[in-house]
Amino acid sequence: MSEEKIVTAALIIIGNEILSGRIQDANLSYIATKLNDEAGIRLAEARVVPDIEAEIVEALNAMRAKHDYVFTTGGIGPTHDDITAESVAKAFGRKLIRHPEAYRRLVAQFEARGMEINEARLRMTNTPEGANLVENGISVAPGFQVENVYVMAGVPQVAHAMIDWLAPRLEGGKPVRTKTLVCSLGEGNLASGLSDIQDRYAEIDIGSYPFYETGNYGTSIVLRHTDEALLEKAAAEVADLMRSLGGEPRDKI
Amino acid sequence: MSEEKIVTAALIIIGNEILSGRIQDANLSYIATKLNDEAGIRLAEARVVPDIEAEIVEALNAMRAKHDYVFTTGGIGPTHDDITAESVAKAFGRKLIRHPEAYRRLVAQFEARGMEINEARLRMTNTPEGANLVENGISVAPGFQVENVYVMAGVPQVAHAMIDWLAPRLEGGKPVRTKTLVCSLGEGNLASGLSDIQDRYAEIDIGSYPFYETGNYGTSIVLRHTDEALLEKAAAEVADLMRSLGGEPRDKI
């Protein structure tokens, strides 16, 4: 894969519990960082969808056509609200089958632990036909992959274990490097000079983020690009801009 | 508005800093809860989009056609990467203007504080033509509303102040009530009985969420509906199911 190629991914977070506000997603930031740092894959968009098959299918089909990779979290457990496997099968027009290897492992583990093997638990071994398993060291409910779609758990410990296993196995481009400069100036003071720097370095993603904390007010300027030398050059200009306005740049809030 | 009408909203989170994993969204859960509890509006989906005009416009037009309300966070500051106002203007085919009231307030506040009024800061008073302002007590950068789209800040303190102001002013339906039952059983033990209960109470949203913590393993069952009496009735059945399987229900993890 060429060094210039930008490889993108979408994340589909499946879960009523996120949309209701009951719990806060704890996977997006972890997955985005892992994909970039270990696989050179950029998370380009994310969607949070409810536990409704038609909504999941629509998001899957839109995202898998638009991006190199699609990752999903949530909905792979044994209960009635876990409908991700069925939804992925539908999106790809594949049959839902009991995955032989997932089945073998689940039965072996549950027998070893002396836990009841029932129909609900066996549902966790359903995947679209032709799926490959995604490993994790925690849960017996496997994730799986169909073409460019990777299905992972919603529970953060399990989702993180799955992306930890996956990331080094995925093909991407160069990781994006980040350089952050912080100062006590307001965004409005930096804006004009920053815009000039952005114009000169159109290829660098330059973000400006204000922060307000008691006794601590200012702006973080975040520069992102794959080329570290280019990044350092632009960052030096941002540092000069800050100094010229009376704001000594530092690394952290 | 009829008590049965379900009023839905989408949230569009605008920001490269969320997609890069650099910072974690701290607005979705707050906004979802506020909308439900104070306005009877259900967050039905959310999207995280990058600071790219075409992506923002596409999300705005898809979401405003599909839902009663659309809320956005992010991109309303003074810097080059703040492009939400332009994007909303484009989505609605309206001109971008300097909002007279926003302009008057910004100038007054900056003069009072002895801060420089420059072109970048005045950009924060740009809105699509015909927009109404969204108030907040913290920042001079106003949010604004165009038809069913409400534009808010990304910085959590400001976003929360804006939705606090907005929520009691929006027309919705009945708030969804939540009843949560927790037990030390695995999801796979509850699944079959829970599915039966879901079949009998099809109108109730019943979610099952496993948790794994050191010395604390089990399942939370979350029931959601506008009718508290119906909710209590179904919750009593879930409690009975848990007891029948040897798991005493409790309120909290």
Short mmCIF file of C-alpha atoms in Angstrom, two decimals:
data_model
loop_
_atom_site.label_atom_id
_atom_site.label_comp_id
_atom_site.label_asym_id
_atom_site.label_seq_id
_atom_site.Cartn_x
_atom_site.Cartn_y
_atom_site.Cartn_z
CA MET A 1 0.00 0.00 0.00
CA SER A 2 1.45 3.38 -0.97
CA GLU A 3 2.62 5.63 1.81
CA GLU A 4 0.33 8.40 0.59
CA LYS A 5 -2.83 6.36 0.59
CA ILE A 6 -5.27 7.43 3.29
CA VAL A 7 -7.09 4.42 4.71
CA THR A 8 -10.34 5.30 6.46
CA ALA A 9 -12.75 3.59 8.81
CA ALA A 10 -16.19 4.19 10.25
CA LEU A 11 -17.36 3.08 13.68
CA ILE A 12 -20.98 2.06 14.24
CA ILE A 13 -21.90 2.06 17.92
CA ILE A 14 -24.99 -0.10 18.33
CA GLY A 15 -26.93 0.49 21.51
CA ASN A 16 -30.03 2.06 23.00
CA GLU A 17 -28.14 2.50 26.26
CA ILE A 18 -25.81 5.06 24.65
CA LEU A 19 -28.64 6.97 22.96
CA SER A 20 -30.73 7.07 26.12
CA GLY A 21 -27.83 8.72 27.94
CA ARG A 22 -27.77 5.93 30.53
CA ILE A 23 -24.17 5.10 29.84
CA GLN A 24 -21.39 6.94 28.07
CA ASP A 25 -19.54 5.31 25.19
CA ALA A 26 -16.07 4.25 26.30
CA ASN A 27 -14.89 2.69 23.04
CA LEU A 28 -14.66 5.33 20.31
CA SER A 29 -11.59 7.14 21.61
CA TYR A 30 -9.77 3.87 22.38
CA ILE A 31 -10.57 2.34 18.98
CA ALA A 32 -9.67 5.53 17.07
CA THR A 33 -6.29 5.79 18.79
CA LYS A 34 -5.48 2.11 18.36
CA LEU A 35 -6.44 2.09 14.66
CA ASN A 36 -4.31 5.13 13.92
CA ASP A 37 -1.28 4.27 16.01
CA GLU A 38 -1.03 0.57 15.24
CA ALA A 39 -2.59 0.23 11.81
CA GLY A 40 -2.42 3.67 10.18
CA ILE A 41 -6.20 3.66 9.75
CA ARG A 42 -8.10 6.91 10.32
CA LEU A 43 -11.50 6.95 11.93
CA ALA A 44 -13.35 9.23 9.53
CA GLU A 45 -16.84 9.09 11.01
CA ALA A 46 -18.95 7.37 13.63
CA ARG A 47 -22.62 6.65 14.09
CA VAL A 48 -24.61 5.70 17.15
CA VAL A 49 -27.65 3.67 16.12
CA PRO A 50 -30.47 2.06 18.13
CA ASP A 51 -31.12 -1.68 18.50
CA ILE A 52 -33.33 -1.68 15.40
CA GLU A 53 -32.40 -4.02 12.55
CA ALA A 54 -33.35 -1.68 9.70
CA GLU A 55 -31.27 1.15 11.22
CA ILE A 56 -28.24 -1.08 11.72
CA VAL A 57 -28.48 -2.49 8.18
CA GLU A 58 -28.75 1.01 6.69
CA ALA A 59 -25.72 2.26 8.62
CA LEU A 60 -23.69 -0.85 7.70
CA ASN A 61 -24.43 -0.55 4.00
CA ALA A 62 -23.74 3.20 3.87
CA MET A 63 -20.48 2.92 5.81
CA ARG A 64 -19.04 -0.20 4.17
CA ALA A 65 -19.44 1.37 0.73
CA LYS A 66 -17.80 4.62 1.84
CA HIS A 67 -14.84 3.43 3.93
CA ASP A 68 -12.06 0.86 3.77
CA TYR A 69 -13.05 -0.57 7.13
CA VAL A 70 -16.17 -0.59 9.28
CA PHE A 71 -16.11 -1.51 12.96
CA THR A 72 -19.16 -2.08 15.09
CA THR A 73 -19.55 -2.32 18.86
CA GLY A 74 -22.47 -3.81 20.75
CA GLY A 75 -25.27 -6.29 20.30
CA ILE A 76 -23.41 -9.61 20.24
CA GLY A 77 -24.63 -11.09 23.53
CA PRO A 78 -27.27 -13.78 24.12
CA THR A 79 -30.37 -11.65 24.78
CA HIS A 80 -33.28 -10.58 22.56
CA ASP A 81 -31.80 -7.06 22.10
CA ASP A 82 -28.57 -8.49 20.63
CA ILE A 83 -29.26 -8.34 16.92
CA THR A 84 -25.94 -7.38 15.35
CA ALA A 85 -25.15 -10.77 13.76
CA GLU A 86 -28.59 -10.95 12.12
CA SER A 87 -28.24 -7.36 10.93
CA VAL A 88 -24.81 -7.94 9.38
CA ALA A 89 -26.09 -11.09 7.65
CA LYS A 90 -28.98 -9.09 6.23
CA ALA A 91 -26.73 -6.22 5.12
CA PHE A 92 -24.56 -8.66 3.15
CA GLY A 93 -27.44 -10.86 1.98
CA ARG A 94 -25.83 -13.88 3.64
CA LYS A 95 -27.39 -16.66 5.64
CA LEU A 96 -27.03 -16.58 9.42
CA ILE A 97 -25.33 -19.80 10.52
CA ARG A 98 -23.98 -21.32 13.70
CA HIS A 99 -20.24 -20.76 13.28
CA PRO A 100 -18.60 -24.20 13.77
CA GLU A 101 -15.43 -22.98 15.50
CA ALA A 102 -17.26 -20.46 17.70
CA TYR A 103 -19.70 -23.22 18.66
CA ARG A 104 -16.91 -25.67 19.50
CA ARG A 105 -15.15 -23.12 21.70
CA LEU A 106 -18.26 -21.95 23.50
CA VAL A 107 -19.35 -25.49 24.35
CA ALA A 108 -15.84 -26.37 25.54
CA GLN A 109 -15.55 -23.31 27.74
CA PHE A 110 -19.00 -23.58 29.25
CA GLU A 111 -18.51 -27.27 29.98
CA ALA A 112 -15.13 -26.51 31.59
CA ARG A 113 -16.75 -23.86 33.79
CA GLY A 114 -19.76 -26.03 34.53
CA MET A 115 -22.12 -23.40 33.11
CA GLU A 116 -25.44 -24.16 31.48
CA ILE A 117 -25.35 -24.35 27.67
CA ASN A 118 -28.72 -23.12 26.50
CA GLU A 119 -30.22 -21.89 23.26
CA ALA A 120 -29.67 -18.23 24.21
CA ARG A 121 -25.98 -18.77 24.85
CA LEU A 122 -25.61 -20.72 21.61
CA ARG A 123 -27.09 -17.70 19.77
CA MET A 124 -23.76 -15.98 20.51
CA THR A 125 -22.12 -18.35 18.02
CA ASN A 126 -24.36 -17.21 15.16
CA THR A 127 -22.53 -15.36 12.40
CA PRO A 128 -23.17 -14.60 8.75
CA GLU A 129 -21.99 -17.47 6.53
CA GLY A 130 -18.28 -17.20 5.73
CA ALA A 131 -17.40 -14.99 8.68
CA ASN A 132 -13.96 -15.13 10.35
CA LEU A 133 -13.71 -14.90 14.12
CA VAL A 134 -12.20 -11.96 16.00
CA GLU A 135 -10.33 -13.20 19.06
CA ASN A 136 -10.38 -11.85 22.59
CA GLY A 137 -9.15 -13.29 25.85
CA ILE A 138 -12.13 -12.35 28.00
CA SER A 139 -15.51 -13.34 26.62
CA VAL A 140 -16.73 -16.50 24.90
CA ALA A 141 -18.92 -14.38 22.62
CA PRO A 142 -16.69 -13.97 19.59
CA GLY A 143 -16.46 -10.96 17.39
CA PHE A 144 -16.37 -11.66 13.68
CA GLN A 145 -15.42 -10.25 10.31
CA VAL A 146 -17.29 -10.27 7.02
CA GLU A 147 -15.46 -8.55 4.15
CA ASN A 148 -14.54 -5.08 5.46
CA VAL A 149 -16.90 -5.17 8.47
CA TYR A 150 -15.53 -6.07 11.92
CA VAL A 151 -18.05 -6.80 14.65
CA MET A 152 -16.96 -6.30 18.25
CA ALA A 153 -18.48 -6.37 21.71
CA GLY A 154 -20.00 -3.34 23.43
CA VAL A 155 -18.61 -4.00 26.92
CA PRO A 156 -15.44 -1.85 26.94
CA GLN A 157 -13.07 -4.49 28.39
CA VAL A 158 -14.06 -6.92 25.64
CA ALA A 159 -14.19 -4.33 22.85
CA HIS A 160 -10.70 -3.13 23.80
CA ALA A 161 -9.35 -6.69 23.85
CA MET A 162 -10.80 -7.26 20.38
CA ILE A 163 -9.35 -4.11 18.80
CA ASP A 164 -6.02 -4.84 20.54
CA TRP A 165 -5.99 -8.18 18.76
CA LEU A 166 -7.24 -6.78 15.45
CA ALA A 167 -5.25 -3.56 14.99
CA PRO A 168 -1.82 -5.11 14.28
CA ARG A 169 -3.47 -7.49 11.79
CA LEU A 170 -5.06 -4.76 9.64
CA GLU A 171 -3.50 -3.13 6.61
CA GLY A 172 -3.46 0.66 6.66
CA GLY A 173 -1.28 3.59 5.73
CA LYS A 174 1.10 5.66 7.79
CA PRO A 175 -0.05 6.60 11.27
CA VAL A 176 -1.01 10.22 11.82
CA ARG A 177 1.32 12.00 14.25
CA THR A 178 0.05 14.68 16.58
CA LYS A 179 1.77 17.79 17.89
CA THR A 180 -0.02 19.87 20.49
CA LEU A 181 0.83 23.41 21.57
CA VAL A 182 -0.97 25.09 24.43
CA CYS A 183 -0.98 28.75 25.47
CA SER A 184 -2.99 31.14 27.60
CA LEU A 185 -4.21 33.22 24.67
CA GLY A 186 -7.81 33.20 23.51
CA GLU A 187 -8.71 31.51 20.21
CA GLY A 188 -9.77 34.89 18.84
CA ASN A 189 -6.25 36.25 19.27
CA LEU A 190 -4.67 33.35 17.43
CA ALA A 191 -7.28 32.93 14.70
CA SER A 192 -5.92 35.24 12.02
CA GLY A 193 -2.29 34.12 12.26
CA LEU A 194 -3.37 30.50 12.57
CA SER A 195 -5.45 30.76 9.42
CA ASP A 196 -2.34 32.00 7.55
CA ILE A 197 -0.36 29.02 8.79
CA GLN A 198 -3.18 26.66 7.78
CA ASP A 199 -3.14 28.22 4.29
CA ARG A 200 0.61 27.58 3.98
CA TYR A 201 0.27 23.99 5.28
CA ALA A 202 -3.02 22.97 3.65
CA GLU A 203 -2.14 19.28 4.00
CA ILE A 204 -1.86 19.48 7.80
CA ASP A 205 -5.01 19.15 9.89
CA ILE A 206 -4.77 22.09 12.33
CA GLY A 207 -7.39 22.19 15.07
CA SER A 208 -7.97 24.93 17.63
CA TYR A 209 -9.63 24.04 20.95
CA PRO A 210 -10.39 26.54 23.70
CA PHE A 211 -10.45 25.47 27.33
CA TYR A 212 -11.96 27.19 30.34
CA GLU A 213 -11.01 25.96 33.76
CA THR A 214 -10.80 27.78 37.06
CA GLY A 215 -7.60 29.80 36.89
CA ASN A 216 -6.71 28.15 33.59
CA TYR A 217 -7.96 29.61 30.35
CA GLY A 218 -6.46 29.28 26.91
CA THR A 219 -6.23 27.41 23.64
CA SER A 220 -4.78 24.11 22.48
CA ILE A 221 -3.57 24.00 18.90
CA VAL A 222 -3.39 20.44 17.59
CA LEU A 223 -1.50 19.66 14.38
CA ARG A 224 -1.92 16.26 12.72
CA HIS A 225 -0.09 14.71 9.78
CA THR A 226 1.84 11.57 8.94
CA ASP A 227 5.08 13.45 8.22
CA GLU A 228 6.82 14.31 11.48
CA ALA A 229 9.33 16.71 9.93
CA LEU A 230 6.58 18.70 8.23
CA LEU A 231 4.65 18.71 11.50
CA GLU A 232 7.63 20.09 13.43
CA LYS A 233 8.09 22.84 10.84
CA ALA A 234 4.45 23.96 11.06
CA ALA A 235 4.45 23.59 14.86
CA ALA A 236 7.46 25.92 15.06
CA GLU A 237 5.45 28.53 13.18
CA VAL A 238 2.53 28.13 15.58
CA ALA A 239 4.95 28.50 18.51
CA ASP A 240 6.35 31.70 16.95
CA LEU A 241 2.82 33.01 16.46
CA MET A 242 2.00 32.38 20.12
CA ARG A 243 5.19 34.13 21.28
CA SER A 244 4.55 37.10 18.98
CA LEU A 245 1.19 37.55 20.73
CA GLY A 246 2.69 37.23 24.21
CA GLY A 247 1.65 33.64 24.91
CA GLU A 248 4.52 31.30 25.71
CA PRO A 249 3.74 27.88 24.16
CA ARG A 250 3.78 24.80 26.36
CA ASP A 251 2.94 21.12 25.88
CA LYS A 252 0.06 20.51 28.26
CA ILE A 253 -3.02 22.21 29.71
CA MET B 1 -49.22 17.26 20.94
CA SER B 2 -50.79 13.86 21.56
CA GLU B 3 -49.45 11.86 24.48
CA GLU B 4 -48.67 8.94 22.16
CA LYS B 5 -46.61 10.88 19.68
CA ILE B 6 -42.94 9.95 19.80
CA VAL B 7 -40.79 13.00 19.17
CA THR B 8 -37.27 12.14 18.02
CA ALA B 9 -33.98 13.94 17.68
CA ALA B 10 -30.57 13.34 16.15
CA LEU B 11 -27.31 14.69 17.48
CA ILE B 12 -24.49 15.63 15.11
CA ILE B 13 -21.15 15.90 16.88
CA ILE B 14 -18.84 17.98 14.70
CA GLY B 15 -15.18 17.58 15.45
CA ASN B 16 -11.93 16.03 14.31
CA GLU B 17 -10.77 15.94 17.93
CA ILE B 18 -13.44 13.35 18.77
CA LEU B 19 -12.71 11.18 15.71
CA SER B 20 -8.95 11.28 16.30
CA GLY B 21 -9.51 9.91 19.80
CA ARG B 22 -7.74 12.90 21.34
CA ILE B 23 -10.72 13.80 23.45
CA GLN B 24 -13.82 11.93 24.48
CA ASP B 25 -17.26 13.35 23.77
CA ALA B 26 -18.82 14.64 26.98
CA ASN B 27 -22.07 15.97 25.55
CA LEU B 28 -24.14 13.10 24.11
CA SER B 29 -25.19 11.56 27.39
CA TYR B 30 -25.97 14.93 28.98
CA ILE B 31 -27.99 16.13 25.98
CA ALA B 32 -29.89 12.82 25.63
CA THR B 33 -30.90 12.85 29.29
CA LYS B 34 -31.90 16.51 29.30
CA LEU B 35 -33.96 16.17 26.11
CA ASN B 36 -35.83 13.16 27.44
CA ASP B 37 -36.39 14.31 31.00
CA GLU B 38 -37.26 17.95 30.36
CA ALA B 39 -38.75 17.92 26.87
CA GLY B 40 -39.94 14.38 26.19
CA ILE B 41 -37.70 14.21 23.12
CA ARG B 42 -35.89 10.93 22.37
CA LEU B 43 -32.39 10.91 20.96
CA ALA B 44 -32.84 8.37 18.16
CA GLU B 45 -29.39 8.50 16.58
CA ALA B 46 -26.11 10.36 16.64
CA ARG B 47 -23.31 10.98 14.18
CA VAL B 48 -19.76 12.11 14.68
CA VAL B 49 -18.54 13.94 11.58
CA PRO B 50 -15.22 15.60 10.72
CA ASP B 51 -14.66 19.35 10.17
CA ILE B 52 -15.45 19.00 6.46
CA GLU B 53 -18.27 21.11 5.05
CA ALA B 54 -19.65 18.51 2.64
CA GLU B 55 -19.82 15.90 5.42
CA ILE B 56 -21.57 18.28 7.81
CA VAL B 57 -24.07 19.36 5.14
CA GLU B 58 -24.86 15.76 4.24
CA ALA B 59 -25.45 14.79 7.86
CA LEU B 60 -27.59 17.88 8.49
CA ASN B 61 -29.82 17.24 5.49
CA ALA B 62 -30.23 13.52 6.23
CA MET B 63 -31.00 14.09 9.90
CA ARG B 64 -33.31 17.10 9.60
CA ALA B 65 -35.51 15.24 7.12
CA LYS B 66 -35.68 12.16 9.34
CA HIS B 67 -36.18 13.62 12.83
CA ASP B 68 -38.28 16.26 14.57
CA TYR B 69 -35.17 17.94 15.96
CA VAL B 70 -31.48 18.02 15.11
CA PHE B 71 -28.85 19.25 17.55
CA THR B 72 -25.24 19.89 16.68
CA THR B 73 -22.21 20.43 18.89
CA GLY B 74 -18.90 21.98 17.89
CA GLY B 75 -17.43 24.29 15.30
CA ILE B 76 -18.85 27.67 16.35
CA GLY B 77 -15.65 29.38 17.52
CA PRO B 78 -13.52 32.00 15.76
CA THR B 79 -10.87 29.83 14.08
CA HIS B 80 -10.52 28.45 10.55
CA ASP B 81 -11.72 25.00 11.63
CA ASP B 82 -15.05 26.38 12.92
CA ILE B 83 -17.32 25.92 9.92
CA THR B 84 -20.67 24.94 11.41
CA ALA B 85 -22.50 28.21 10.63
CA GLU B 86 -21.40 28.13 6.98
CA SER B 87 -22.39 24.46 6.74
CA VAL B 88 -25.87 25.04 8.18
CA ALA B 89 -26.40 27.99 5.83
CA LYS B 90 -25.43 25.77 2.91
CA ALA B 91 -27.65 22.89 4.05
CA PHE B 92 -30.66 25.23 4.14
CA GLY B 93 -29.67 27.20 1.05
CA ARG B 94 -29.64 30.41 3.09
CA LYS B 95 -27.20 33.31 3.06
CA LEU B 96 -24.67 33.57 5.86
CA ILE B 97 -25.11 36.93 7.58
CA ARG B 98 -23.72 38.75 10.58
CA HIS B 99 -26.53 38.29 13.10
CA PRO B 100 -27.41 41.81 14.34
CA GLU B 101 -28.23 40.87 17.93
CA ALA B 102 -25.27 38.48 18.27
CA TYR B 103 -23.04 41.22 16.86
CA ARG B 104 -24.38 43.84 19.29
CA ARG B 105 -23.84 41.54 22.27
CA LEU B 106 -20.37 40.43 21.29
CA VAL B 107 -19.16 43.98 20.74
CA ALA B 108 -20.68 45.11 24.05
CA GLN B 109 -19.11 42.24 26.00
CA PHE B 110 -15.68 42.52 24.44
CA GLU B 111 -15.63 46.29 24.98
CA ALA B 112 -16.66 45.82 28.61
CA ARG B 113 -13.86 43.29 29.10
CA GLY B 114 -11.34 45.40 27.21
CA MET B 115 -10.72 42.55 24.75
CA GLU B 116 -9.75 43.04 21.13
CA ILE B 117 -12.60 42.91 18.65
CA ASN B 118 -11.16 41.46 15.47
CA GLU B 119 -12.50 39.88 12.31
CA ALA B 120 -12.01 36.36 13.64
CA ARG B 121 -14.07 37.06 16.76
CA LEU B 122 -16.78 38.75 14.70
CA ARG B 123 -17.04 35.54 12.64
CA MET B 124 -18.63 34.02 15.74
CA THR B 125 -21.70 36.23 15.09
CA ASN B 126 -22.25 34.78 11.62
CA THR B 127 -25.45 32.75 11.27
CA PRO B 128 -27.67 31.68 8.42
CA GLU B 129 -30.22 34.38 7.57
CA GLY B 130 -33.32 34.19 9.78
CA ALA B 131 -31.63 32.25 12.60
CA ASN B 132 -32.71 32.67 16.22
CA LEU B 133 -30.09 32.75 18.96
CA VAL B 134 -29.62 30.06 21.59
CA GLU B 135 -28.68 31.61 24.91
CA ASN B 136 -25.99 30.58 27.34
CA GLY B 137 -24.47 32.33 30.31
CA ILE B 138 -20.84 31.46 29.64
CA SER B 139 -19.60 32.20 26.14
CA VAL B 140 -20.17 35.16 23.81
CA ALA B 141 -20.29 32.77 20.86
CA PRO B 142 -24.02 32.19 20.52
CA GLY B 143 -25.70 29.02 19.47
CA PHE B 144 -28.52 29.43 16.98
CA GLN B 145 -31.57 27.75 15.55
CA VAL B 146 -32.74 27.42 11.95
CA GLU B 147 -36.03 25.56 11.52
CA ASN B 148 -35.57 22.23 13.37
CA VAL B 149 -31.76 22.49 13.65
CA TYR B 150 -30.17 23.72 16.89
CA VAL B 151 -26.49 24.59 16.79
CA MET B 152 -24.55 24.44 20.06
CA ALA B 153 -20.96 24.74 21.24
CA GLY B 154 -18.57 21.80 21.54
CA VAL B 155 -16.95 22.81 24.84
CA PRO B 156 -18.99 20.81 27.38
CA GLN B 157 -19.62 23.63 29.87
CA VAL B 158 -21.07 25.78 27.09
CA ALA B 159 -22.95 22.96 25.35
CA HIS B 160 -24.56 21.98 28.65
CA ALA B 161 -25.56 25.60 29.39
CA MET B 162 -27.16 25.80 25.94
CA ILE B 163 -29.19 22.59 26.22
CA ASP B 164 -30.18 23.57 29.77
CA TRP B 165 -31.64 26.76 28.32
CA LEU B 166 -33.18 25.04 25.30
CA ALA B 167 -34.74 21.87 26.72
CA PRO B 168 -37.63 23.49 28.66
CA ARG B 169 -38.45 25.58 25.56
CA LEU B 170 -38.86 22.63 23.18
CA GLU B 171 -42.09 20.80 22.44
CA GLY B 172 -41.93 17.05 22.82
CA GLY B 173 -43.97 14.12 24.03
CA LYS B 174 -43.99 12.30 27.34
CA PRO B 175 -40.60 11.63 28.93
CA VAL B 176 -39.42 8.03 28.89
CA ARG B 177 -39.13 6.56 32.38
CA THR B 178 -36.47 4.03 33.25
CA LYS B 179 -36.54 1.12 35.65
CA THR B 180 -33.32 -0.81 36.25
CA LEU B 181 -32.94 -4.22 37.89
CA VAL B 182 -29.55 -5.70 38.63
CA CYS B 183 -28.64 -9.24 39.61
CA SER B 184 -25.62 -11.53 39.76
CA LEU B 185 -26.88 -13.89 37.06
CA GLY B 186 -25.32 -14.09 33.61
CA GLU B 187 -27.21 -12.74 30.62
CA GLY B 188 -27.40 -16.24 29.20
CA ASN B 189 -29.40 -17.43 32.22
CA LEU B 190 -31.93 -14.65 31.91
CA ALA B 191 -32.19 -14.55 28.11
CA SER B 192 -35.01 -17.03 27.53
CA GLY B 193 -37.32 -15.74 30.26
CA LEU B 194 -36.51 -12.16 29.37
CA SER B 195 -37.42 -12.78 25.76
CA ASP B 196 -40.84 -14.06 26.91
CA ILE B 197 -41.37 -10.90 28.94
CA GLN B 198 -40.31 -8.75 25.98
CA ASP B 199 -42.86 -10.60 23.81
CA ARG B 200 -45.63 -9.85 26.32
CA TYR B 201 -44.59 -6.19 26.64
CA ALA B 202 -43.62 -5.43 23.04
CA GLU B 203 -44.09 -1.70 23.60
CA ILE B 204 -41.46 -1.58 26.35
CA ASP B 205 -37.81 -1.19 25.41
CA ILE B 206 -36.06 -3.88 27.46
CA GLY B 207 -32.27 -3.85 27.38
CA SER B 208 -29.87 -6.38 28.90
CA TYR B 209 -26.33 -5.28 29.81
CA PRO B 210 -23.70 -7.55 31.30
CA PHE B 211 -21.02 -6.18 33.59
CA TYR B 212 -17.71 -7.69 34.63
CA GLU B 213 -15.86 -6.14 37.52
CA THR B 214 -13.50 -7.67 40.00
CA GLY B 215 -15.70 -9.55 42.44
CA ASN B 216 -18.82 -8.16 40.76
CA TYR B 217 -20.30 -9.94 37.80
CA GLY B 218 -23.86 -9.85 36.56
CA THR B 219 -26.51 -8.28 34.40
CA SER B 220 -28.48 -5.04 34.43
CA ILE B 221 -31.94 -5.17 32.91
CA VAL B 222 -33.17 -1.74 31.88
CA LEU B 223 -36.86 -1.18 31.06
CA ARG B 224 -37.91 2.05 29.34
CA HIS B 225 -41.38 3.41 28.58
CA THR B 226 -43.41 6.54 29.17
CA ASP B 227 -46.05 4.74 31.27
CA GLU B 228 -44.77 4.23 34.80
CA ALA B 229 -47.53 1.80 35.82
CA LEU B 230 -46.85 -0.44 32.83
CA LEU B 231 -43.14 -0.24 33.59
CA GLU B 232 -43.68 -1.34 37.19
CA LYS B 233 -45.78 -4.27 36.02
CA ALA B 234 -43.12 -5.51 33.60
CA ALA B 235 -40.33 -4.83 36.09
CA ALA B 236 -42.12 -7.00 38.66
CA GLU B 237 -42.04 -9.85 36.13
CA VAL B 238 -38.33 -9.34 35.56
CA ALA B 239 -37.77 -9.38 39.33
CA ASP B 240 -39.75 -12.64 39.59
CA LEU B 241 -37.68 -14.12 36.77
CA MET B 242 -34.45 -13.21 38.54
CA ARG B 243 -35.68 -14.72 41.82
CA SER B 244 -36.82 -17.91 40.08
CA LEU B 245 -33.25 -18.33 38.81
CA GLY B 246 -31.69 -17.67 42.20
CA GLY B 247 -30.60 -14.06 41.60
CA GLU B 248 -32.07 -11.55 44.05
CA PRO B 249 -32.81 -8.32 42.14
CA ARG B 250 -31.32 -5.05 43.38
CA ASP B 251 -31.27 -1.47 42.14
CA LYS B 252 -27.60 -0.78 41.55
CA ILE B 253 -24.39 -2.46 40.38
#
